[in-house]
Amino acid sequence: MKPVVTVLGIGIALALTVGTRAAAAQAADGAALYKQHCRTCHGATGAPSQRMAGLYPTLKSFADSTTLAGISVDSMVSILKKGQGKDMKSFTGKLTPEQMAAVAHYVKTLAHGPSGTP
């Protein structure tokens, strides 16, 4: 019985390690994809520059925890798939659904306080 428990324990440990690494890889991919596709408009830290905010008055700041609290990952993926308004075009064809989810999960990490400060 003891060898079965040992093997089971090793299997669980490996599964947890692989799951943790996959989550870390997804976060890293989300960060890289955000940098490549979103940073120009939404800013490196999720806060758009004054210039971009002036050009696109409806542009969301992801640095504001209040704003992000009201947007689910699924909603962000939907926006990435369909676009939003006339300014944000669809990312379908540019990003896979998995990449869109990685970006959305990464965006959720950008929130700070209501003013966008850590």
CSV table of N, CA and C in Angstrom, one decimal:
chain,number,residue,atom,x,y,z
A,1,MET,N,0.8,-1.2,0.0
A,1,MET,CA,0.0,0.0,0.0
A,1,MET,C,0.9,1.3,0.0
A,2,LYS,N,2.0,1.2,0.7
A,2,LYS,CA,2.9,2.4,0.8
A,2,LYS,C,3.4,2.8,-0.6
A,3,PRO,N,3.8,1.9,-1.5
A,3,PRO,CA,4.3,2.3,-2.8
A,3,PRO,C,3.2,3.0,-3.6
A,4,VAL,N,2.0,2.6,-3.5
A,4,VAL,CA,0.9,3.2,-4.2
A,4,VAL,C,0.7,4.6,-3.7
A,5,VAL,N,0.8,4.8,-2.4
A,5,VAL,CA,0.6,6.2,-1.9
A,5,VAL,C,1.8,7.1,-2.3
A,6,THR,N,3.0,6.5,-2.4
A,6,THR,CA,4.1,7.3,-2.8
A,6,THR,C,4.0,7.7,-4.3
A,7,VAL,N,3.6,6.7,-5.1
A,7,VAL,CA,3.5,7.0,-6.5
A,7,VAL,C,2.4,8.0,-6.7
A,8,LEU,N,1.3,7.9,-6.0
A,8,LEU,CA,0.2,8.8,-6.1
A,8,LEU,C,0.6,10.2,-5.7
A,9,GLY,N,1.4,10.3,-4.6
A,9,GLY,CA,1.9,11.6,-4.1
A,9,GLY,C,2.8,12.2,-5.1
A,10,ILE,N,3.7,11.5,-5.8
A,10,ILE,CA,4.6,12.0,-6.8
A,10,ILE,C,3.8,12.5,-8.0
A,11,GLY,N,2.7,11.7,-8.4
A,11,GLY,CA,1.9,12.1,-9.5
A,11,GLY,C,1.2,13.5,-9.2
A,12,ILE,N,0.7,13.6,-8.0
A,12,ILE,CA,0.0,14.9,-7.6
A,12,ILE,C,1.0,16.0,-7.6
A,13,ALA,N,2.2,15.8,-7.1
A,13,ALA,CA,3.2,16.8,-7.1
A,13,ALA,C,3.6,17.3,-8.5
A,14,LEU,N,3.7,16.3,-9.4
A,14,LEU,CA,4.0,16.6,-10.8
A,14,LEU,C,2.9,17.4,-11.4
A,15,ALA,N,1.7,17.0,-11.2
A,15,ALA,CA,0.5,17.7,-11.8
A,15,ALA,C,0.5,19.1,-11.3
A,16,LEU,N,0.7,19.3,-10.0
A,16,LEU,CA,0.7,20.7,-9.5
A,16,LEU,C,1.8,21.5,-10.0
A,17,THR,N,3.0,20.9,-10.2
A,17,THR,CA,4.1,21.7,-10.8
A,17,THR,C,3.9,22.0,-12.2
A,18,VAL,N,3.3,21.1,-13.0
A,18,VAL,CA,3.0,21.4,-14.4
A,18,VAL,C,2.0,22.4,-14.5
A,19,GLY,N,0.9,22.4,-13.6
A,19,GLY,CA,-0.2,23.4,-13.6
A,19,GLY,C,0.4,24.7,-13.3
A,20,THR,N,1.2,24.8,-12.3
A,20,THR,CA,1.8,26.1,-11.9
A,20,THR,C,2.7,26.7,-13.0
A,21,ARG,N,3.5,25.8,-13.7
A,21,ARG,CA,4.3,26.3,-14.8
A,21,ARG,C,3.5,26.7,-16.0
A,22,ALA,N,2.4,26.0,-16.2
A,22,ALA,CA,1.5,26.4,-17.3
A,22,ALA,C,0.9,27.8,-17.0
A,23,ALA,N,0.4,28.0,-15.8
A,23,ALA,CA,-0.1,29.3,-15.4
A,23,ALA,C,0.9,30.4,-15.6
A,24,ALA,N,2.1,30.1,-15.1
A,24,ALA,CA,3.2,31.1,-15.3
A,24,ALA,C,3.5,31.4,-16.7
A,25,ALA,N,3.5,30.4,-17.5
A,25,ALA,CA,3.8,30.5,-19.0
A,25,ALA,C,2.6,31.3,-19.6
A,26,GLN,N,1.4,31.1,-19.2
A,26,GLN,CA,0.3,31.8,-19.7
A,26,GLN,C,0.4,33.3,-19.4
A,27,ALA,N,0.8,33.6,-18.1
A,27,ALA,CA,0.9,35.0,-17.7
A,27,ALA,C,2.0,35.6,-18.5
A,28,ALA,N,3.1,34.9,-18.7
A,28,ALA,CA,4.2,35.5,-19.4
A,28,ALA,C,3.8,35.8,-20.9
A,29,ASP,N,3.1,34.8,-21.5
A,29,ASP,CA,2.6,35.0,-22.8
A,29,ASP,C,1.6,36.2,-22.8
A,30,GLY,N,0.7,36.3,-21.9
A,30,GLY,CA,-0.2,37.4,-21.8
A,30,GLY,C,0.5,38.8,-21.7
A,31,ALA,N,1.6,38.8,-20.9
A,31,ALA,CA,2.4,40.1,-20.8
A,31,ALA,C,3.0,40.4,-22.1
A,32,ALA,N,3.6,39.4,-22.8
A,32,ALA,CA,4.3,39.7,-24.1
A,32,ALA,C,3.3,40.1,-25.1
A,33,LEU,N,2.1,39.4,-25.1
A,33,LEU,CA,1.1,39.8,-26.1
A,33,LEU,C,0.5,41.2,-25.9
A,34,TYR,N,0.3,41.5,-24.6
A,34,TYR,CA,-0.2,42.8,-24.2
A,34,TYR,C,0.8,43.9,-24.7
A,35,LYS,N,2.1,43.6,-24.5
A,35,LYS,CA,3.1,44.6,-24.9
A,35,LYS,C,3.1,44.8,-26.4
A,36,GLN,N,2.9,43.7,-27.1
A,36,GLN,CA,2.9,43.7,-28.6
A,36,GLN,C,1.6,44.3,-29.2
A,37,HIS,N,0.5,44.1,-28.6
A,37,HIS,CA,-0.8,44.4,-29.3
A,37,HIS,C,-1.6,45.5,-28.5
A,38,CYS,N,-1.3,45.7,-27.3
A,38,CYS,CA,-2.2,46.6,-26.5
A,38,CYS,C,-1.5,47.9,-25.9
A,39,ARG,N,-0.3,47.7,-25.7
A,39,ARG,CA,0.5,48.8,-25.0
A,39,ARG,C,0.4,50.2,-25.6
A,40,THR,N,0.4,50.2,-26.9
A,40,THR,CA,0.4,51.5,-27.7
A,40,THR,C,-0.8,52.3,-27.2
A,41,CYS,N,-2.0,51.7,-27.2
A,41,CYS,CA,-3.1,52.5,-26.8
A,41,CYS,C,-3.4,52.5,-25.3
A,42,HIS,N,-3.3,51.4,-24.6
A,42,HIS,CA,-3.7,51.2,-23.2
A,42,HIS,C,-2.5,51.5,-22.3
A,43,GLY,N,-1.3,51.7,-22.8
A,43,GLY,CA,-0.2,52.1,-21.9
A,43,GLY,C,0.5,50.8,-21.3
A,44,ALA,N,1.8,51.0,-21.0
A,44,ALA,CA,2.6,49.9,-20.6
A,44,ALA,C,2.1,49.3,-19.2
A,45,THR,N,1.5,50.2,-18.4
A,45,THR,CA,1.0,49.7,-17.1
A,45,THR,C,-0.5,49.7,-17.0
A,46,GLY,N,-1.1,49.8,-18.2
A,46,GLY,CA,-2.6,49.8,-18.2
A,46,GLY,C,-3.2,51.2,-18.2
A,47,ALA,N,-2.4,52.2,-18.0
A,47,ALA,CA,-2.9,53.6,-18.0
A,47,ALA,C,-2.6,54.3,-19.3
A,48,PRO,N,-3.6,54.6,-20.2
A,48,PRO,CA,-3.3,55.3,-21.4
A,48,PRO,C,-2.6,56.6,-21.2
A,49,SER,N,-1.7,57.0,-22.2
A,49,SER,CA,-1.1,58.3,-22.1
A,49,SER,C,-2.2,59.4,-22.3
A,50,GLN,N,-1.8,60.6,-22.0
A,50,GLN,CA,-2.8,61.7,-22.2
A,50,GLN,C,-3.1,61.8,-23.6
A,51,ARG,N,-2.2,61.6,-24.5
A,51,ARG,CA,-2.4,61.7,-26.0
A,51,ARG,C,-3.4,60.7,-26.4
A,52,MET,N,-3.2,59.4,-26.0
A,52,MET,CA,-4.2,58.4,-26.4
A,52,MET,C,-5.6,58.6,-25.8
A,53,ALA,N,-5.6,59.0,-24.5
A,53,ALA,CA,-6.9,59.3,-23.9
A,53,ALA,C,-7.6,60.4,-24.6
A,54,GLY,N,-6.8,61.4,-25.1
A,54,GLY,CA,-7.4,62.5,-25.9
A,54,GLY,C,-7.9,62.1,-27.2
A,55,LEU,N,-7.2,61.2,-27.9
A,55,LEU,CA,-7.6,60.6,-29.2
A,55,LEU,C,-8.8,59.7,-29.1
A,56,TYR,N,-8.8,58.9,-28.0
A,56,TYR,CA,-9.9,57.9,-27.8
A,56,TYR,C,-10.5,58.1,-26.5
A,57,PRO,N,-11.5,59.0,-26.4
A,57,PRO,CA,-12.1,59.3,-25.1
A,57,PRO,C,-12.7,58.1,-24.3
A,58,THR,N,-13.1,57.1,-25.0
A,58,THR,CA,-13.7,55.9,-24.4
A,58,THR,C,-12.7,54.8,-24.0
A,59,LEU,N,-11.4,55.1,-24.2
A,59,LEU,CA,-10.3,54.2,-24.0
A,59,LEU,C,-10.3,53.8,-22.5
A,60,LYS,N,-10.3,52.6,-22.2
A,60,LYS,CA,-10.3,52.1,-20.8
A,60,LYS,C,-8.9,52.2,-20.2
A,61,SER,N,-8.8,52.5,-18.9
A,61,SER,CA,-7.6,52.4,-18.1
A,61,SER,C,-7.6,51.1,-17.3
A,62,PHE,N,-6.7,50.2,-17.5
A,62,PHE,CA,-6.6,49.0,-16.8
A,62,PHE,C,-5.9,49.1,-15.5
A,63,ALA,N,-5.3,50.3,-15.2
A,63,ALA,CA,-4.6,50.5,-14.0
A,63,ALA,C,-5.6,50.8,-12.8
A,64,ASP,N,-6.9,51.1,-13.2
A,64,ASP,CA,-7.9,51.4,-12.2
A,64,ASP,C,-8.6,50.2,-11.7
A,65,SER,N,-8.4,49.8,-10.5
A,65,SER,CA,-9.0,48.6,-9.9
A,65,SER,C,-10.6,48.6,-10.0
A,66,THR,N,-11.2,49.8,-9.9
A,66,THR,CA,-12.6,49.9,-9.9
A,66,THR,C,-13.1,49.5,-11.3
A,67,THR,N,-12.4,50.0,-12.4
A,67,THR,CA,-12.8,49.7,-13.7
A,67,THR,C,-12.6,48.2,-14.0
A,68,LEU,N,-11.5,47.6,-13.6
A,68,LEU,CA,-11.2,46.2,-13.8
A,68,LEU,C,-12.2,45.3,-13.1
A,69,ALA,N,-12.6,45.7,-11.9
A,69,ALA,CA,-13.5,44.9,-11.1
A,69,ALA,C,-14.8,44.7,-11.8
A,70,GLY,N,-15.2,45.6,-12.7
A,70,GLY,CA,-16.5,45.5,-13.4
A,70,GLY,C,-16.3,44.8,-14.7
A,71,ILE,N,-15.1,44.3,-15.1
A,71,ILE,CA,-14.9,43.6,-16.4
A,71,ILE,C,-14.4,42.2,-16.1
A,72,SER,N,-15.1,41.2,-16.5
A,72,SER,CA,-14.7,39.9,-16.3
A,72,SER,C,-13.7,39.5,-17.4
A,73,VAL,N,-12.9,38.4,-17.2
A,73,VAL,CA,-12.0,37.9,-18.2
A,73,VAL,C,-12.8,37.5,-19.5
A,74,ASP,N,-13.9,36.9,-19.3
A,74,ASP,CA,-14.8,36.5,-20.4
A,74,ASP,C,-15.2,37.7,-21.2
A,75,SER,N,-15.6,38.8,-20.5
A,75,SER,CA,-16.0,40.0,-21.2
A,75,SER,C,-14.8,40.6,-22.0
A,76,MET,N,-13.6,40.6,-21.4
A,76,MET,CA,-12.4,41.1,-22.2
A,76,MET,C,-12.2,40.3,-23.4
A,77,VAL,N,-12.3,38.9,-23.3
A,77,VAL,CA,-12.1,38.1,-24.4
A,77,VAL,C,-13.1,38.4,-25.5
A,78,SER,N,-14.3,38.6,-25.1
A,78,SER,CA,-15.4,38.9,-26.0
A,78,SER,C,-15.1,40.2,-26.8
A,79,ILE,N,-14.6,41.2,-26.1
A,79,ILE,CA,-14.2,42.5,-26.7
A,79,ILE,C,-13.0,42.3,-27.6
A,80,LEU,N,-12.1,41.5,-27.2
A,80,LEU,CA,-10.9,41.2,-28.1
A,80,LEU,C,-11.4,40.5,-29.4
A,81,LYS,N,-12.4,39.6,-29.3
A,81,LYS,CA,-12.9,38.9,-30.4
A,81,LYS,C,-13.7,39.8,-31.3
A,82,LYS,N,-14.6,40.6,-30.8
A,82,LYS,CA,-15.5,41.4,-31.6
A,82,LYS,C,-15.1,42.8,-31.8
A,83,GLY,N,-14.2,43.3,-31.0
A,83,GLY,CA,-13.8,44.7,-31.1
A,83,GLY,C,-14.8,45.5,-30.2
A,84,GLN,N,-14.6,46.8,-30.1
A,84,GLN,CA,-15.6,47.6,-29.4
A,84,GLN,C,-15.6,49.0,-30.0
A,85,GLY,N,-16.8,49.4,-30.3
A,85,GLY,CA,-17.0,50.7,-30.9
A,85,GLY,C,-16.3,50.8,-32.3
A,86,LYS,N,-16.0,52.1,-32.7
A,86,LYS,CA,-15.3,52.3,-33.9
A,86,LYS,C,-13.8,52.3,-33.8
A,87,ASP,N,-13.3,52.4,-32.6
A,87,ASP,CA,-11.9,52.6,-32.4
A,87,ASP,C,-11.1,51.3,-32.1
A,88,MET,N,-11.7,50.4,-31.4
A,88,MET,CA,-11.0,49.1,-31.1
A,88,MET,C,-11.5,48.0,-32.0
A,89,LYS,N,-10.6,47.6,-32.9
A,89,LYS,CA,-11.0,46.6,-33.9
A,89,LYS,C,-10.8,45.2,-33.3
A,90,SER,N,-11.4,44.2,-33.9
A,90,SER,CA,-11.4,42.8,-33.5
A,90,SER,C,-9.9,42.3,-33.6
A,91,PHE,N,-9.6,41.5,-32.7
A,91,PHE,CA,-8.3,40.8,-32.8
A,91,PHE,C,-8.4,39.4,-33.3
A,92,THR,N,-9.6,39.0,-33.7
A,92,THR,CA,-9.8,37.7,-34.4
A,92,THR,C,-8.9,37.6,-35.6
A,93,GLY,N,-8.2,36.6,-35.8
A,93,GLY,CA,-7.2,36.5,-36.9
A,93,GLY,C,-5.8,37.0,-36.5
A,94,LYS,N,-5.7,37.8,-35.5
A,94,LYS,CA,-4.4,38.2,-35.0
A,94,LYS,C,-4.0,37.4,-33.8
A,95,LEU,N,-5.0,37.1,-32.9
A,95,LEU,CA,-4.7,36.3,-31.7
A,95,LEU,C,-5.7,35.1,-31.7
A,96,THR,N,-5.1,34.0,-31.1
A,96,THR,CA,-6.0,32.8,-30.9
A,96,THR,C,-6.9,33.1,-29.7
A,97,PRO,N,-7.9,32.3,-29.5
A,97,PRO,CA,-8.7,32.4,-28.3
A,97,PRO,C,-7.9,32.2,-27.0
A,98,GLU,N,-6.9,31.3,-27.1
A,98,GLU,CA,-6.0,31.1,-25.9
A,98,GLU,C,-5.2,32.3,-25.6
A,99,GLN,N,-4.7,32.9,-26.7
A,99,GLN,CA,-3.9,34.2,-26.5
A,99,GLN,C,-4.7,35.3,-26.0
A,100,MET,N,-6.0,35.4,-26.5
A,100,MET,CA,-6.9,36.4,-26.0
A,100,MET,C,-7.1,36.2,-24.5
A,101,ALA,N,-7.3,35.0,-24.1
A,101,ALA,CA,-7.5,34.7,-22.6
A,101,ALA,C,-6.3,35.0,-21.8
A,102,ALA,N,-5.1,34.8,-22.4
A,102,ALA,CA,-3.8,35.1,-21.7
A,102,ALA,C,-3.7,36.6,-21.5
A,103,VAL,N,-4.1,37.4,-22.5
A,103,VAL,CA,-4.0,38.8,-22.4
A,103,VAL,C,-5.0,39.3,-21.4
A,104,ALA,N,-6.2,38.8,-21.4
A,104,ALA,CA,-7.2,39.2,-20.4
A,104,ALA,C,-6.8,38.9,-19.0
A,105,HIS,N,-6.2,37.7,-18.8
A,105,HIS,CA,-5.7,37.4,-17.4
A,105,HIS,C,-4.6,38.3,-17.0
A,106,TYR,N,-3.7,38.6,-17.9
A,106,TYR,CA,-2.6,39.6,-17.6
A,106,TYR,C,-3.2,41.0,-17.3
A,107,VAL,N,-4.2,41.4,-18.1
A,107,VAL,CA,-4.8,42.7,-17.8
A,107,VAL,C,-5.3,42.8,-16.4
A,108,LYS,N,-5.9,41.7,-15.9
A,108,LYS,CA,-6.4,41.7,-14.5
A,108,LYS,C,-5.3,41.9,-13.5
A,109,THR,N,-4.1,41.7,-13.8
A,109,THR,CA,-3.0,41.9,-12.9
A,109,THR,C,-2.5,43.3,-12.9
A,110,LEU,N,-3.0,44.2,-13.8
A,110,LEU,CA,-2.5,45.5,-13.9
A,110,LEU,C,-3.1,46.5,-12.9
A,111,ALA,N,-4.3,46.1,-12.3
A,111,ALA,CA,-5.0,47.0,-11.5
A,111,ALA,C,-4.3,47.4,-10.2
A,112,HIS,N,-4.4,48.7,-9.9
A,112,HIS,CA,-3.8,49.2,-8.6
A,112,HIS,C,-4.9,49.8,-7.9
A,113,GLY,N,-4.8,51.0,-7.4
A,113,GLY,CA,-5.9,51.6,-6.7
A,113,GLY,C,-6.8,52.3,-7.6
A,114,PRO,N,-7.9,53.0,-7.1
A,114,PRO,CA,-8.8,53.7,-7.9
A,114,PRO,C,-8.2,54.8,-8.8
A,115,SER,N,-7.1,55.3,-8.4
A,115,SER,CA,-6.4,56.4,-9.2
A,115,SER,C,-5.4,55.8,-10.1
A,116,GLY,N,-5.2,54.4,-10.0
A,116,GLY,CA,-4.2,53.8,-10.9
A,116,GLY,C,-2.8,53.7,-10.2
A,117,THR,N,-2.7,54.1,-9.0
A,117,THR,CA,-1.4,54.1,-8.3
A,117,THR,C,-1.3,52.8,-7.4
A,118,PRO,N,-0.1,52.2,-7.3
A,118,PRO,CA,0.0,51.0,-6.5
A,118,PRO,C,-0.3,51.2,-5.1
